């Protein structure tokens, strides 16, 4: 009897792990993300947030966040963005918020780590989940 419970528990954990694995590979575009993921702080400065499962790697989360910043930049009619202050929260899920400043052409000089939104958008092509 104990062996059957143990096997059932193990099977359940494997099922949950496989479903979570599928969920971590999915990017949610800004247009589908809802209203609470972007907040305009002032003029061209925004707070951008991305949430994933706790099992998503930091590298994947960073890629998703950069893409979301690029989407916002293009949506707002800008060309470049600078990612500033960051806040990471890890619990049952992972949440990262970033302060982002948007810029238009001509490209501003003297701003370190300025990113071209079109380039980032092209580099971070996100494939749909393959469940």
Coordinates of C-alpha atoms in Angstrom, one line a residue:
X1 CA 0.0 0.0 0.0
X2 CA 2.8 2.4 0.9
X3 CA 4.6 1.6 -2.4
X4 CA 1.5 2.5 -4.4
X5 CA 1.1 5.9 -2.6
X6 CA 4.8 6.6 -3.1
X7 CA 4.5 5.7 -6.9
X8 CA 1.3 7.9 -7.2
X9 CA 3.1 10.8 -5.5
X10 CA 6.1 10.4 -7.7
X11 CA 3.9 10.3 -10.8
X12 CA 2.1 13.4 -9.7
X13 CA 5.4 15.3 -9.1
X14 CA 6.7 14.2 -12.5
X15 CA 3.4 15.5 -14.2
X16 CA 3.6 18.8 -12.4
X17 CA 7.3 19.2 -13.3
X18 CA 6.6 18.5 -17.0
X19 CA 3.7 21.0 -17.1
X20 CA 5.8 23.7 -15.3
X21 CA 8.6 23.0 -17.8
X22 CA 6.3 23.8 -20.7
X23 CA 5.0 26.9 -19.0
X24 CA 8.5 28.4 -18.5
X25 CA 9.2 28.4 -22.3
X26 CA 6.3 30.7 -23.1
X27 CA 6.6 34.4 -23.7
X28 CA 3.6 36.6 -23.3
X29 CA 3.6 39.6 -25.7
X30 CA 3.0 43.0 -24.2
X31 CA -0.3 43.2 -26.1
X32 CA -1.6 40.2 -24.2
X33 CA 0.0 40.9 -20.9
X34 CA -2.7 43.1 -19.3
X35 CA -2.6 46.6 -17.9
X36 CA -0.5 46.0 -14.8
X37 CA 2.8 45.2 -16.5
X38 CA 3.7 48.7 -17.7
X39 CA 3.3 51.9 -15.7
X40 CA 4.3 55.3 -17.1
X41 CA 6.3 57.1 -14.3
X42 CA 6.9 60.3 -16.3
X43 CA 7.2 61.4 -19.9
X44 CA 9.5 58.8 -21.4
X45 CA 10.2 56.8 -18.2
X46 CA 8.3 53.6 -17.5
X47 CA 8.2 50.7 -15.0
X48 CA 8.1 47.4 -17.0
X49 CA 7.4 44.1 -15.3
X50 CA 7.6 40.5 -16.3
X51 CA 6.4 37.5 -14.4
X52 CA 7.3 33.8 -14.9
X53 CA 7.3 30.6 -13.0
X54 CA 9.9 30.1 -10.3
X55 CA 11.5 27.4 -12.5
X56 CA 12.3 29.9 -15.3
X57 CA 16.1 30.5 -15.6
X58 CA 17.4 34.0 -14.9
X59 CA 18.8 34.1 -18.4
X60 CA 15.4 33.4 -19.9
X61 CA 13.7 35.9 -17.7
X62 CA 16.2 38.6 -18.7
X63 CA 15.6 37.8 -22.4
X64 CA 11.8 38.1 -21.8
X65 CA 12.2 41.4 -20.0
X66 CA 14.5 42.9 -22.7
X67 CA 11.9 41.9 -25.4
X68 CA 9.1 43.5 -23.4
X69 CA 11.1 46.7 -23.1
X70 CA 11.7 46.6 -26.9
X71 CA 8.0 46.1 -27.5
X72 CA 7.1 49.0 -25.3
X73 CA 9.7 51.3 -27.0
X74 CA 8.3 50.5 -30.4
X75 CA 4.7 50.7 -29.3
X76 CA 5.4 54.2 -27.9
X77 CA 7.0 55.4 -31.1
X78 CA 10.6 55.5 -29.8
X79 CA 13.8 53.9 -31.1
X80 CA 16.1 53.2 -28.2
X81 CA 15.7 52.2 -24.5
X82 CA 17.9 52.2 -21.5
X83 CA 17.2 49.7 -18.7
X84 CA 17.9 51.2 -15.3
X85 CA 16.9 50.2 -11.7
X86 CA 15.7 46.6 -11.3
X87 CA 13.8 44.8 -8.6
X88 CA 13.6 41.0 -8.6
X89 CA 11.1 39.0 -6.4
X90 CA 11.4 35.2 -6.2
X91 CA 8.6 33.2 -4.5
X92 CA 6.2 30.7 -6.0
X93 CA 6.6 32.7 -9.1
X94 CA 9.3 35.1 -10.4
X95 CA 8.7 38.8 -10.9
X96 CA 11.1 41.3 -12.2
X97 CA 10.4 45.1 -12.6
X98 CA 12.7 47.4 -14.5
X99 CA 12.8 51.2 -14.9
X100 CA 13.1 51.9 -18.6
X101 CA 13.8 55.2 -20.3
X102 CA 12.8 55.6 -24.0
X103 CA 14.6 57.7 -26.6
X104 CA 13.9 58.7 -30.2
X105 CA 16.2 59.2 -33.1
X106 CA 18.7 60.7 -33.5
X107 CA 20.5 58.3 -31.2
X108 CA 21.5 60.1 -28.0
X109 CA 25.2 60.0 -27.1
X110 CA 26.7 59.5 -23.7
X111 CA 24.2 57.0 -22.5
X112 CA 25.8 53.6 -21.6
X113 CA 24.1 50.4 -22.5
X114 CA 21.5 52.1 -24.8
X115 CA 19.7 49.4 -26.8
X116 CA 18.1 49.7 -30.2
X117 CA 14.6 48.4 -29.8
X118 CA 14.4 47.0 -33.4
X119 CA 17.6 45.1 -32.9
X120 CA 16.5 43.6 -29.6
X121 CA 13.2 42.7 -31.0
X122 CA 14.8 40.8 -33.9
X123 CA 17.4 39.1 -31.7
X124 CA 14.9 37.8 -29.2
X125 CA 12.5 36.0 -31.5
X126 CA 10.4 33.9 -29.1
X127 CA 9.2 30.5 -30.4
X128 CA 5.8 29.3 -29.2
X129 CA 5.8 26.5 -26.6
X130 CA 6.2 23.0 -27.9
X131 CA 4.1 20.9 -25.6

